XYZ file of C-alpha atoms in Angstrom:
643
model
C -9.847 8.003 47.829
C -10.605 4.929 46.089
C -6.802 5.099 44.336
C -5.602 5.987 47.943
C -6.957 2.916 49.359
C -6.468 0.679 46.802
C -2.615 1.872 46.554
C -2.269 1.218 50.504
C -3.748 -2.575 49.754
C -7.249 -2.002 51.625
C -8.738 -4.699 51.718
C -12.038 -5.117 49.665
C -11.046 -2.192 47.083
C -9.091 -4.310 44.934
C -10.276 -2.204 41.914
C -9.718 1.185 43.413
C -7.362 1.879 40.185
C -10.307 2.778 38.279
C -10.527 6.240 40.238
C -8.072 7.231 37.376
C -10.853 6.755 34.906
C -13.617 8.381 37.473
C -11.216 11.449 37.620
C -10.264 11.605 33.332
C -14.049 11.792 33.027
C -14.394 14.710 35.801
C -11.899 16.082 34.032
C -13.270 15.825 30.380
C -16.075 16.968 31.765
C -15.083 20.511 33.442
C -11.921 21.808 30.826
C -14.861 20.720 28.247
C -17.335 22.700 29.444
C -14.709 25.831 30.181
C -13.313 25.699 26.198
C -16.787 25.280 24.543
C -17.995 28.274 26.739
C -15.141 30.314 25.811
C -15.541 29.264 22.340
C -19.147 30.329 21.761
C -19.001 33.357 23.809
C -15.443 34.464 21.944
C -15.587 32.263 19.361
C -12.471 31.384 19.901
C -9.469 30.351 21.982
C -7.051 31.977 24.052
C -4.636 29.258 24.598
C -2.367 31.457 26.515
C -4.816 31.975 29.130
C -5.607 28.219 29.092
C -2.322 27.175 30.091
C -2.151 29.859 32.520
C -4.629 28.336 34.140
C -3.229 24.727 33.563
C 0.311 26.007 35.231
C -1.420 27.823 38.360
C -3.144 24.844 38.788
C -1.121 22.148 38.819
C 2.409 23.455 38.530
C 2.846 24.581 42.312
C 1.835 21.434 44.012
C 3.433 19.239 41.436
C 7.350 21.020 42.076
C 7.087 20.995 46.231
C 6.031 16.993 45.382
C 8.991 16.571 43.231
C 11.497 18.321 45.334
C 10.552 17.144 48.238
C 10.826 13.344 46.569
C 14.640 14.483 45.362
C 15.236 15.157 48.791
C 14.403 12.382 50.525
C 15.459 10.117 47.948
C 19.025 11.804 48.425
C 19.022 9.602 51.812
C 17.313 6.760 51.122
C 17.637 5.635 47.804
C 19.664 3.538 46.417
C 21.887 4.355 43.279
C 19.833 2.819 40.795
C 16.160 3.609 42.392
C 17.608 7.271 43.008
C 18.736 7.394 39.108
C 15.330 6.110 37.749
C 13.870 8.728 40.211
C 15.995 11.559 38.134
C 14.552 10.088 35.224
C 10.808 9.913 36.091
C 11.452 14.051 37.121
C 12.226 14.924 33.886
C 10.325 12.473 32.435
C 7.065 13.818 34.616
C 8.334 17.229 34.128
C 8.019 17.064 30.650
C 4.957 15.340 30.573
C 5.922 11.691 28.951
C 5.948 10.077 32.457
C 3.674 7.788 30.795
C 5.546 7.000 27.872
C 8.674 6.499 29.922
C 6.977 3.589 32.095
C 5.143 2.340 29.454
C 8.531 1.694 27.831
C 9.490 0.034 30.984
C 6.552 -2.233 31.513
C 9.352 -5.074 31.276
C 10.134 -8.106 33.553
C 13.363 -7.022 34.846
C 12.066 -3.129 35.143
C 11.793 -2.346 39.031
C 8.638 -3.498 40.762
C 5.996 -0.376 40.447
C 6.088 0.274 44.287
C 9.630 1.445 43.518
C 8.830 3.969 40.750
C 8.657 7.255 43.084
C 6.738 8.893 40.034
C 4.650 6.355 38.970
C 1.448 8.100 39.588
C 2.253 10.836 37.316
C 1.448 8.882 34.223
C -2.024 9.711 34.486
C -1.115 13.610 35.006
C 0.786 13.221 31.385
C -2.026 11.606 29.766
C -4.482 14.543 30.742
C -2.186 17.341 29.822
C -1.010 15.345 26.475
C -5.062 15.372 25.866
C -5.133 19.043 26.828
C -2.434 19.820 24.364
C -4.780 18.271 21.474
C -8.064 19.319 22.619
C -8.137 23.178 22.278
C -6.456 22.964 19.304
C -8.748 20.675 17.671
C -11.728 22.698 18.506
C -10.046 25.446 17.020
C -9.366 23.216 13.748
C -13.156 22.273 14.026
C -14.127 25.928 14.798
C -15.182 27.388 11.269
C -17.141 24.719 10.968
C -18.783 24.110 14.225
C -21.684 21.841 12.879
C -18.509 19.386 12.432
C -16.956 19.568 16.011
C -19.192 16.382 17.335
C -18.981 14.276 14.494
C -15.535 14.615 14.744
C -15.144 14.011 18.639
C -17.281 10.938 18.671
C -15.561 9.731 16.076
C -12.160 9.815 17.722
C -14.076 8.844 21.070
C -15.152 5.415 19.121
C -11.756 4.998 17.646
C -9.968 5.359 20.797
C -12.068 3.063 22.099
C -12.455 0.486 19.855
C -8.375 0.741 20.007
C -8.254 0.445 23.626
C -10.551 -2.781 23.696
C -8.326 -4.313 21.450
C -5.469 -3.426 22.510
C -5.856 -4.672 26.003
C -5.755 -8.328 24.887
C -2.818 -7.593 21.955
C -0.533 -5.165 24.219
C -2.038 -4.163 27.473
C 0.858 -1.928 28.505
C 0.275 0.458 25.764
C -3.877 0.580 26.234
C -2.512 1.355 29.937
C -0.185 4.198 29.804
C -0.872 5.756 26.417
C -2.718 8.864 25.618
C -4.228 7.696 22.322
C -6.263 4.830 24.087
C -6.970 6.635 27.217
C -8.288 9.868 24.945
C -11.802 7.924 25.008
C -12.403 8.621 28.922
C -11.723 12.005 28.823
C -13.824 12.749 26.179
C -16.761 10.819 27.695
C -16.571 14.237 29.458
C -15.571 16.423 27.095
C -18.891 14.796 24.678
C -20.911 15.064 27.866
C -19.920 19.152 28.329
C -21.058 19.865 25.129
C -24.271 18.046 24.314
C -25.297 19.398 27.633
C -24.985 22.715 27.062
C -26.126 22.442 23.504
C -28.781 20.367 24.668
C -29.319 23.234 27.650
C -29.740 20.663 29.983
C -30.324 20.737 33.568
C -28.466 17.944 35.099
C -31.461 16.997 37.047
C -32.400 13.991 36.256
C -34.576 11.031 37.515
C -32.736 10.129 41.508
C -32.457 6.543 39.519
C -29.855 8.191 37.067
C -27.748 9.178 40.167
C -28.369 5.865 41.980
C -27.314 3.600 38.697
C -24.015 5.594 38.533
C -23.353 5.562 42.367
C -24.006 1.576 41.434
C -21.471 1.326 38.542
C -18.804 3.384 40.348
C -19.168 1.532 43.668
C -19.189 -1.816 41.814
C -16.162 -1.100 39.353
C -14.257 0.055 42.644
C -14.967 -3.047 44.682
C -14.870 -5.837 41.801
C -12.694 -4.524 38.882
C -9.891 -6.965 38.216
C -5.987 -6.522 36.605
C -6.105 -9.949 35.553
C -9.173 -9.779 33.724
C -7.884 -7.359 31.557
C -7.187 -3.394 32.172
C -8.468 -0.761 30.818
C -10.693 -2.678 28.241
C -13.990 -3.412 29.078
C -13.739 -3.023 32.532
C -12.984 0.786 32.107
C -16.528 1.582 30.325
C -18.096 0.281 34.012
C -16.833 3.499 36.112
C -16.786 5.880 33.082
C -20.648 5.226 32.678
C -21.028 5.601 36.123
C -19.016 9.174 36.202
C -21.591 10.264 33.415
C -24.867 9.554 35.053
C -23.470 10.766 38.311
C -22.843 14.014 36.698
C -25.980 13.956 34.310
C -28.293 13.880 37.378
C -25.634 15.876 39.909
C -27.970 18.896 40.438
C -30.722 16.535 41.388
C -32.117 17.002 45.112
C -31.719 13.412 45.768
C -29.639 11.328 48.263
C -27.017 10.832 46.226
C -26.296 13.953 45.925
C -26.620 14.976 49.288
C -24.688 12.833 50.538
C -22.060 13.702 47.765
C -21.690 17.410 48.819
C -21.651 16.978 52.234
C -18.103 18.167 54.342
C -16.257 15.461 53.937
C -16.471 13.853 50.566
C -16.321 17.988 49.649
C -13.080 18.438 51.430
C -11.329 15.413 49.819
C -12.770 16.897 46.419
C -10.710 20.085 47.705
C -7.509 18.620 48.283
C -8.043 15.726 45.584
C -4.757 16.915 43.380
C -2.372 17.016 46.261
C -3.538 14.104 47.871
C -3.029 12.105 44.814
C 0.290 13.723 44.249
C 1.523 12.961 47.655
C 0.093 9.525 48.331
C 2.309 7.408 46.100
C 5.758 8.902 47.414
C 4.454 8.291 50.708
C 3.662 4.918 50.215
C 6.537 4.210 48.110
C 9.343 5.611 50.693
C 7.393 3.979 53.775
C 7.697 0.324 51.755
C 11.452 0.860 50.206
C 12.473 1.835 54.199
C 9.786 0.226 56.532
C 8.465 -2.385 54.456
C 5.218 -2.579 53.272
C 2.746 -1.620 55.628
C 0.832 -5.097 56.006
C -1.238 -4.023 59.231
C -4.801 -1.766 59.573
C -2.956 0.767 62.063
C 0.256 1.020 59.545
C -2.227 1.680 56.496
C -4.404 3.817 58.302
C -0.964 5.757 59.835
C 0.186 6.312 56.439
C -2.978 7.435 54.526
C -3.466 10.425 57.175
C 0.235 11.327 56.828
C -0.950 11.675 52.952
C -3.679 13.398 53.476
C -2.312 15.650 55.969
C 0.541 16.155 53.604
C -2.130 17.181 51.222
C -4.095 19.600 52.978
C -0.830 21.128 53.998
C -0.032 21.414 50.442
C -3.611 22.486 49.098
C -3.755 25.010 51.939
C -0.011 26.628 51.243
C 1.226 26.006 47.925
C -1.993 25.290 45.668
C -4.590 28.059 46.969
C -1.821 30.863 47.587
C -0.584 30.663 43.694
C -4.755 30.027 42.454
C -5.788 32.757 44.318
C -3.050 35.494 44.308
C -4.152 38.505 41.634
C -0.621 39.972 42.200
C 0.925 37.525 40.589
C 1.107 38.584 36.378
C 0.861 35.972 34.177
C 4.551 36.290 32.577
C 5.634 35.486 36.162
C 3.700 32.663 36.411
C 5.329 31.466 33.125
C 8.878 32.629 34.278
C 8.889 30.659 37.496
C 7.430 27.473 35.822
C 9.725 27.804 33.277
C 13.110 27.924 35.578
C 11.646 25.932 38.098
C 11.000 23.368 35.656
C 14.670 23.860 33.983
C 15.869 23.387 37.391
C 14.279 19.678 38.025
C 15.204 18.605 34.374
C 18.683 19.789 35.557
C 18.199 17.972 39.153
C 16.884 15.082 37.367
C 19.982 15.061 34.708
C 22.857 15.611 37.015
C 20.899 12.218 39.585
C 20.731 10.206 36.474
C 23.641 10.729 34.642
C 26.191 10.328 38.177
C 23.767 6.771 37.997
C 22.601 7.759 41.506
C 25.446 8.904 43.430
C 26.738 5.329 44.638
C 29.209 6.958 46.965
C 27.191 7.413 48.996
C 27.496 4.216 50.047
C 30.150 1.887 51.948
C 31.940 -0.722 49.939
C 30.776 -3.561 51.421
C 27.015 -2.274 50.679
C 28.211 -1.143 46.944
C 28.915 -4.918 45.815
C 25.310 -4.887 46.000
C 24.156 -1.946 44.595
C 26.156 -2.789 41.797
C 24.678 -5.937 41.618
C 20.924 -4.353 41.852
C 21.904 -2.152 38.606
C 24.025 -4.604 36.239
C 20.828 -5.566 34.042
C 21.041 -3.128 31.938
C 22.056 -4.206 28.058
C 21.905 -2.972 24.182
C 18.848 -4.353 22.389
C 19.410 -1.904 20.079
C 19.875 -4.833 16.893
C 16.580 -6.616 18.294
C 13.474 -6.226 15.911
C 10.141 -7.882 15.246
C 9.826 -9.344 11.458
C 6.801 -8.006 9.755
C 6.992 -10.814 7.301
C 9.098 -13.998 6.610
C 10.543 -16.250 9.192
C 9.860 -15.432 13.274
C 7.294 -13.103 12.233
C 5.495 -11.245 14.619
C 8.297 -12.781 17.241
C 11.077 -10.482 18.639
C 14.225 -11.440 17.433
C 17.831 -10.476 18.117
C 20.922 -11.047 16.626
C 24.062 -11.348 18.036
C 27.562 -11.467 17.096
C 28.242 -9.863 12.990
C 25.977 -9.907 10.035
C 25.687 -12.903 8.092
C 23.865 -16.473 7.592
C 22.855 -17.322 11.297
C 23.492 -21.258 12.422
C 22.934 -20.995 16.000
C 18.962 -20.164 18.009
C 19.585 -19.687 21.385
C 16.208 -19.912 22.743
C 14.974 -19.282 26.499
C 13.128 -17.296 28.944
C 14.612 -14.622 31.227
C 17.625 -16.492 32.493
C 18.577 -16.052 28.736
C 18.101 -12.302 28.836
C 20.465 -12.657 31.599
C 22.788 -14.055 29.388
C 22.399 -11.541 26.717
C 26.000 -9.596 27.514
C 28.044 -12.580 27.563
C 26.850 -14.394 24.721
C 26.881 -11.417 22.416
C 30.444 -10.802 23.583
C 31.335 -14.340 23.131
C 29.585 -14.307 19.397
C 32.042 -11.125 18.683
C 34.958 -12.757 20.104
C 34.181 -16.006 17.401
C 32.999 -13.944 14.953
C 29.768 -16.491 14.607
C 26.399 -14.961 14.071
C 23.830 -15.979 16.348
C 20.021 -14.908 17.049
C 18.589 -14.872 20.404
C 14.737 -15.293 21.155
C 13.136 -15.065 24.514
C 10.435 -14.661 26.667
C 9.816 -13.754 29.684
C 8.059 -16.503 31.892
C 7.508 -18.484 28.807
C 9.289 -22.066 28.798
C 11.190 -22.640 24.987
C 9.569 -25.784 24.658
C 7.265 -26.968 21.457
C 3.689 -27.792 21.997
C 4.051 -25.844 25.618
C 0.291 -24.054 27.019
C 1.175 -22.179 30.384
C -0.782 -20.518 33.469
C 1.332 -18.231 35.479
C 0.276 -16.002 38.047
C 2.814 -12.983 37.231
C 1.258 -12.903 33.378
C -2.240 -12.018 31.995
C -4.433 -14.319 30.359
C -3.151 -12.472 26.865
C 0.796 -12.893 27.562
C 0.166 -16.976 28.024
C -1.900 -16.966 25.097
C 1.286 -14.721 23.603
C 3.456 -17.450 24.621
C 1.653 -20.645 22.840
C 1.196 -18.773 19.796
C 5.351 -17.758 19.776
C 6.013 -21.166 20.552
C 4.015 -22.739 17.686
C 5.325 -19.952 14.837
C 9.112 -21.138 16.403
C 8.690 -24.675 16.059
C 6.740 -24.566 12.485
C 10.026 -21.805 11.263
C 12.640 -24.345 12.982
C 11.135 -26.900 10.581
C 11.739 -24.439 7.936
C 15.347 -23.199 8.258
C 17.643 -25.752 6.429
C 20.782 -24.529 7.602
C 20.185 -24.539 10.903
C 23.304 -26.328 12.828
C 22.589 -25.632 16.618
C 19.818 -24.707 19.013
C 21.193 -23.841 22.952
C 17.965 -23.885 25.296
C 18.096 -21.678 28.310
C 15.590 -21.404 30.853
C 14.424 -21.339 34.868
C 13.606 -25.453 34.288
C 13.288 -25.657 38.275
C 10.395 -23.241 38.082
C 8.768 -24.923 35.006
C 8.940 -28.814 36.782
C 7.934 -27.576 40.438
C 5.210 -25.112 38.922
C 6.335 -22.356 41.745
C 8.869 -19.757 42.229
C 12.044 -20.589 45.303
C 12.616 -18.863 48.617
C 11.401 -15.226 48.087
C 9.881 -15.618 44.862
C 8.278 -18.836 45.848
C 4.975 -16.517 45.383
C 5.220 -16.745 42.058
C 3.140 -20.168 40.868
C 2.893 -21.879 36.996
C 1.657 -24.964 35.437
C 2.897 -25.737 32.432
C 1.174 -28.364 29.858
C 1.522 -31.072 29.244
C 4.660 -31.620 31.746
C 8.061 -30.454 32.318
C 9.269 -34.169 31.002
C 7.175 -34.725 28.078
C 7.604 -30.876 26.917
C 11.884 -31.233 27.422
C 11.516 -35.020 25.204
C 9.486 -33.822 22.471
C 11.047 -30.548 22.133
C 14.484 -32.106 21.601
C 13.100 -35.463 19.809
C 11.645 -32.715 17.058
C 14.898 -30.699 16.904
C 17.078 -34.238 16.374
C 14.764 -35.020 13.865
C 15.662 -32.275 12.072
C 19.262 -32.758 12.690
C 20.059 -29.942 14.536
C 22.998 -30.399 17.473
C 20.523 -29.627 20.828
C 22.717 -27.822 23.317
C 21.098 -27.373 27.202
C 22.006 -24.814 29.704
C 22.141 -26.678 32.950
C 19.683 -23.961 35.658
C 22.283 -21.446 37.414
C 21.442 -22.342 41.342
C 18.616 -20.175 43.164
C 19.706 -18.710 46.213
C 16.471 -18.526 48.460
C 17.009 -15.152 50.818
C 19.498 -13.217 48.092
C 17.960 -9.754 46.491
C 20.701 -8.025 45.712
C 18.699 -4.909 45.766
C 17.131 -6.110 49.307
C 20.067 -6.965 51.069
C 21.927 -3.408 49.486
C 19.067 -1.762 51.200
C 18.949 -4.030 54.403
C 22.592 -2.976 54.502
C 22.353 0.645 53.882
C 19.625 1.011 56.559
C 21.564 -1.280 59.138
C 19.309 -3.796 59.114
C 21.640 -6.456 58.262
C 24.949 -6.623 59.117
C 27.562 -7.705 56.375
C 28.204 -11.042 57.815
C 24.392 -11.615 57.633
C 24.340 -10.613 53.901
C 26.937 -12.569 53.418
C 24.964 -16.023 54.778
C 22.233 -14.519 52.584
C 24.083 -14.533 49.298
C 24.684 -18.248 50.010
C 23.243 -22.013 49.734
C 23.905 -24.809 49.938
C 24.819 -27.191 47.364
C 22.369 -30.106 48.916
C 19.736 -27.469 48.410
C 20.220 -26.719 45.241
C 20.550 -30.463 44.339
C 17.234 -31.225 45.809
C 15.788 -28.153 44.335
C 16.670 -29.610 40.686
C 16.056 -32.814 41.350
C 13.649 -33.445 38.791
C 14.700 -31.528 36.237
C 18.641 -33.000 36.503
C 16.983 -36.476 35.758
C 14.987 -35.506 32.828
C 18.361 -33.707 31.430
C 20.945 -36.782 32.585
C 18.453 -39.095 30.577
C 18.490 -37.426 27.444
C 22.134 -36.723 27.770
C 22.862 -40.118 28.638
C 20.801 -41.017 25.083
C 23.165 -38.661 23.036
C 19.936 -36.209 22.205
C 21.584 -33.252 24.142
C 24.819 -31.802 24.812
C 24.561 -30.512 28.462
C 26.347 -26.733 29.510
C 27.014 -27.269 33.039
C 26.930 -23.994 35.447
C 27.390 -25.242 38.800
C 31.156 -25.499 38.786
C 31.994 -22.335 38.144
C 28.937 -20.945 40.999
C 29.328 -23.512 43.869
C 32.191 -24.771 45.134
C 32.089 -27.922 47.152
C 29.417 -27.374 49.782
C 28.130 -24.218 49.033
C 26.670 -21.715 46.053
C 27.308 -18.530 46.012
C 26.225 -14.960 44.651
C 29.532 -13.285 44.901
C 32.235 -13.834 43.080
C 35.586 -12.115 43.362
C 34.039 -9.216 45.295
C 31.479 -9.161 42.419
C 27.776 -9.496 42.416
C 26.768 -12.407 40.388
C 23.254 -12.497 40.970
C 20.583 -9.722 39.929
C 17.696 -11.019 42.562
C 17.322 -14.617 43.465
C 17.818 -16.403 40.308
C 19.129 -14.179 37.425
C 22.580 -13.384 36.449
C 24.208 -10.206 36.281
C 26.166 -8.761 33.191
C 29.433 -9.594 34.719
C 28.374 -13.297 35.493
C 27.044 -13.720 32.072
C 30.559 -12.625 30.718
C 32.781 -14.434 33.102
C 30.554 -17.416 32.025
C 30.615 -17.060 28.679
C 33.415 -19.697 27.700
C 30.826 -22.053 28.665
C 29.039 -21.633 25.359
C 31.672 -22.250 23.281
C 30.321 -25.832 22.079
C 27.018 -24.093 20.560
C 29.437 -21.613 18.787
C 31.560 -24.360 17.562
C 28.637 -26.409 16.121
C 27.415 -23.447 14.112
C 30.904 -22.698 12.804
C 30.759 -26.519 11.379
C 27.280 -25.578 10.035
C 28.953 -22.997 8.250
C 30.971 -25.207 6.058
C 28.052 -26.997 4.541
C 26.608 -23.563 3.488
């Protein structure tokens, strides 16, 4: 319940996520206690009849989720949402739904109330851990005195891993098994010195109080931004073990633990968190979100009735049935789960079915998917110059005279400047990240990043500027960034949300940045800002024109702006620019003509979508652009010559 609410935005359980870590310790906890029984009444294994039992169990409820999802996402998807939904079914299907969105935990990735299947990354991280824990206690078996050494060790490693990890790469302590492991065998650890231990789980009320306390308390004041899982997690997996170390106690706690209620959500637990998130997730992408107490409430007992539809008809039947043999249990999961990965294959390989669409709403949808590009050539340098820093090259092997260095607007300019390197046959390397401005000396505060990725940007910055100062042959350096958002310190129009300060100043960042790189005579090349258009989504307005909601002369008012605005938008940054142009330090890439014409800015060109959301190009855009660039290539080719 505490995932429920927190996924529905209830207010005051802003750290319901951590029912994911109540429920891995649960979990630990009972397949734990299950295997070690089996294994020291049989002294061994069966692992046949443990999967059985994983398959009856979760298998049923899991397919009518995912069908059901297919189904409805057949009418109200759009092309690209429906195609990452084929994806995340065979993804989930296989179990690496977690690996899959942990390799999408990316700026430009789709926001997570648009991942249908996002919730099953926890469901892959338990069965990946029930894939390696029966077989390592039947590694550990022969010598059973070894068994808990062994386990606590891997709990402390995965642990120790997972602390650190949160502050180096939080996505991976996130989503992946090895540094989630730790929780579930908290429980596992907890099974077995209890029944080794034969103890009673009745201890002191104050036991069951305490964890009541630290469950409670994680749930209401656990915070994303102050790093998750990390430290945070060890407050509501504590909690989960002295619940369940004094849960036979006769104490209040308890009682009011198995009464009906909080025993009937227990009962439908799996299919309410199965059905929750698709719920929530179609009732945003076609409703919006649901911002009022009657919407939330509305939608939480559709879930739950949903569930106890599906707990009552689907998960019981197949749990309960003795008719049903075990290789038909393993038949029908077998085809039923060949027939999703083939679902799943045939949605994401047609790229979502766009004709399903009119014309008019496909310049959108095309728009909402034309992000996609080959990083395949980028790496990160274990040693030597950019180390540690994600680089990529562009264009064909060989010395490189040209950095272009930015933020995301550069990403969006990846597929036009590696075409335009080809095309002049001049190697180039691109570095950028997201949110981060590519100035020297630069300390940020954003509210879209953690506390680590700021850090993650100084420290880049710094090892750029010391490797610049390095790199003799270096002829040109093209800057690309989102300057409006770096001077104003906030987002524009629908993104105006999103809120930075940057230190110390747009204008003494842009002069020193540029003074260092003369000084080291290096041609400085700037990419005047593309305009923002304030209402323009292309994804939004492709939905909002799929669902009727707008009409086309509407979304065509929203894919425009005025020039005025745009001016005044820029204002500060176009003076900080025209002043070092006007002092010969910078060579100046201008955008606008070939976006606005003379009153107006717009994102579509030619009956083609130029704009990804509000403020980032498309492929196409970045390739009909890319003459633009030429100067940068041209100053490199000169380097060349004194090679």
């Amino acid at each position: 319940m505490a995932v429920v609410l927190y996924h529905f935005d209830v207010a005051g359980v802003g750290g319901g996520f951590v029912g994911v870590d109540i429920f891995f310790v649960i979990s630990g906890f009972l397949i734990g206690s299950i295997l070690w029984r089996e294994l020291e009444i049989e002294g061994q294994i069966s692992l046949s009849r443990f999967y059985l039992r994983r398959i009856r169990r979760l298998a049923p409820a899991y397919f009518v989720m995912v069908f059901a999802a297919l189904l409805v996402g057949w009418f109200a998807l759009l092309p690209f949402d429906f195609r990452e939904l084929g994806k995340g079914a065979i993804a989930a299907t296989v179990y690496l739904s977690n690996v899959l969105f942990y390799r999408q935990a990316g700026y430009f990735d789709g926001s997570a109330e648009e991942k249908l299947l996002l919730h099953t990354w926890s469901l892959s991280v338990e069965e990946q851990f029930y894939l390696f824990l029966p077989l390592a206690l039947l590694l550990f078996a022969r010598w059973k005195h070894t068994i808990l050494p062994a386990l606590w060790g891997l709990f402390a490693t995965s642990l120790i891993a997972s602390l650190y990890l949160t502050y180096t790469h939080q996505p991976a302590a996130f989503y992946l098994f090895p540094f989630r492991a730790w929780e579930l065998l908290a429980g596992v650890l907890l099974s077995i010195v209890g029944h080794q231990q034969k103890l009673s789980w009745k201890l002191s009320s104050w036991v069951s109080w305490a964890g009541l306390g630290l469950v409670v308390g994680s749930i209401l004041l656990s915070r994303p931004d102050y790093g998750f899982p990390g430290w945070q997690a060890i407050v509501p997996v504590l909690g989960t073990v002295l619940l369940i170390l004094g849960g036979q106690g006769n104490n209040p706690v308890n009682r009011a633990l198995s009464t009906k209620a909080p025993v009937f959500i227990g009962l439908i637990s799996y299919s309410l968190y199965l059905w929750h998130w698709p719920v929530m997730v179609f009732a945003t992408y076609i409703w919006g979100p649901p911002d009022s107490l009657p919407a939330k409430v509305f939608w939480i007992a559709v879930s739950m009735g949903l569930a106890a539809l599906c707990w009552r008809f689907v998960e019981q039947p197949v749990r309960r049935s003795a008719n049903i043999s075990p290789r038909t249990v393993f038949s029908v999961a077998a085809g039923t789960s060949a027939l999703v990965l083939l679902l799943g294959a045939v949605v994401f390989k047609a790229d979502g079915l766009p004709d399903r669409f009119s014309p008019e709403t496909r310049i959108h949808i095309d728009a909402s998917a034309d992000f996609i590009q080959d990083w395949s050539r980028c790496h990160i340098p274990a040693t030597g110059r950019f180390q540690g820093i994600e680089v990529c090259p562009i264009g064909p092997d060989g010395p490189q005279h040209l950095l272009i260095w930015g933020d995301s607007h550069l990403r969006a300019y990846m597929d036009g400047l590696a075409q335009l390197a080809d095309e002049q046959q001049t190697p180039a390397l691109i570095l950028w990240r997201a949110g981060c401005p590519p100035f020297f000396g630069a300390s940020k505060t954003e509210r879209a990043a953690t506390a680590a990725q700021d850090q993650e940007c100084e420290t880049a910055n710094r090892r750029i500027e010391s490797d610049i100062s390095e790199w003799s042959n270096l002829a040109a350096v093209l800057l690309v960034g989102r300057w409006a958002y770096y001077a104003t310190g906030q987002g524009y129009g629908i993104d105006a949300h999103n809120t930075i300060e940057v230190s110390p100043g747009f204008s003494a960042l842009a002069s020193r940045t540029v003074e260092t790189l003369n000084d080291t005579r290096v041609n400085v090349f700037v990419a005047q800002q593309v305009p923002e258009l304030a209402n323009y989504d292309s994804r939004r307005v492709a939905r909002d024109l799929a669902y009727g909601r707008l009409s086309p002369e509407q979304a065509a008012e929203a894919a425009r702006i005025s020039k005025d605005a745009v001016m005044l938008r820029q204002a500060s940054v176009r003076a900080v620019w025209d002043t070092l142009s006007a002092q010969g330090a910078i060579q100046r890439i201008d955008t606008w003509p070939n976006m606005c014409d003379g009153a107006n800015c717009f994102a579509i060109h030619g009956q083609v979508g130029q704009y990804f959301d509000n403020n980032h190009l498309t492929n196409a855009a970045a390739q009909r652009l890319r003459a633009l660039f030429l100067p940068a290539f041209e100053a490199a080719r000169k380097g060349e010559t004194h090679d």
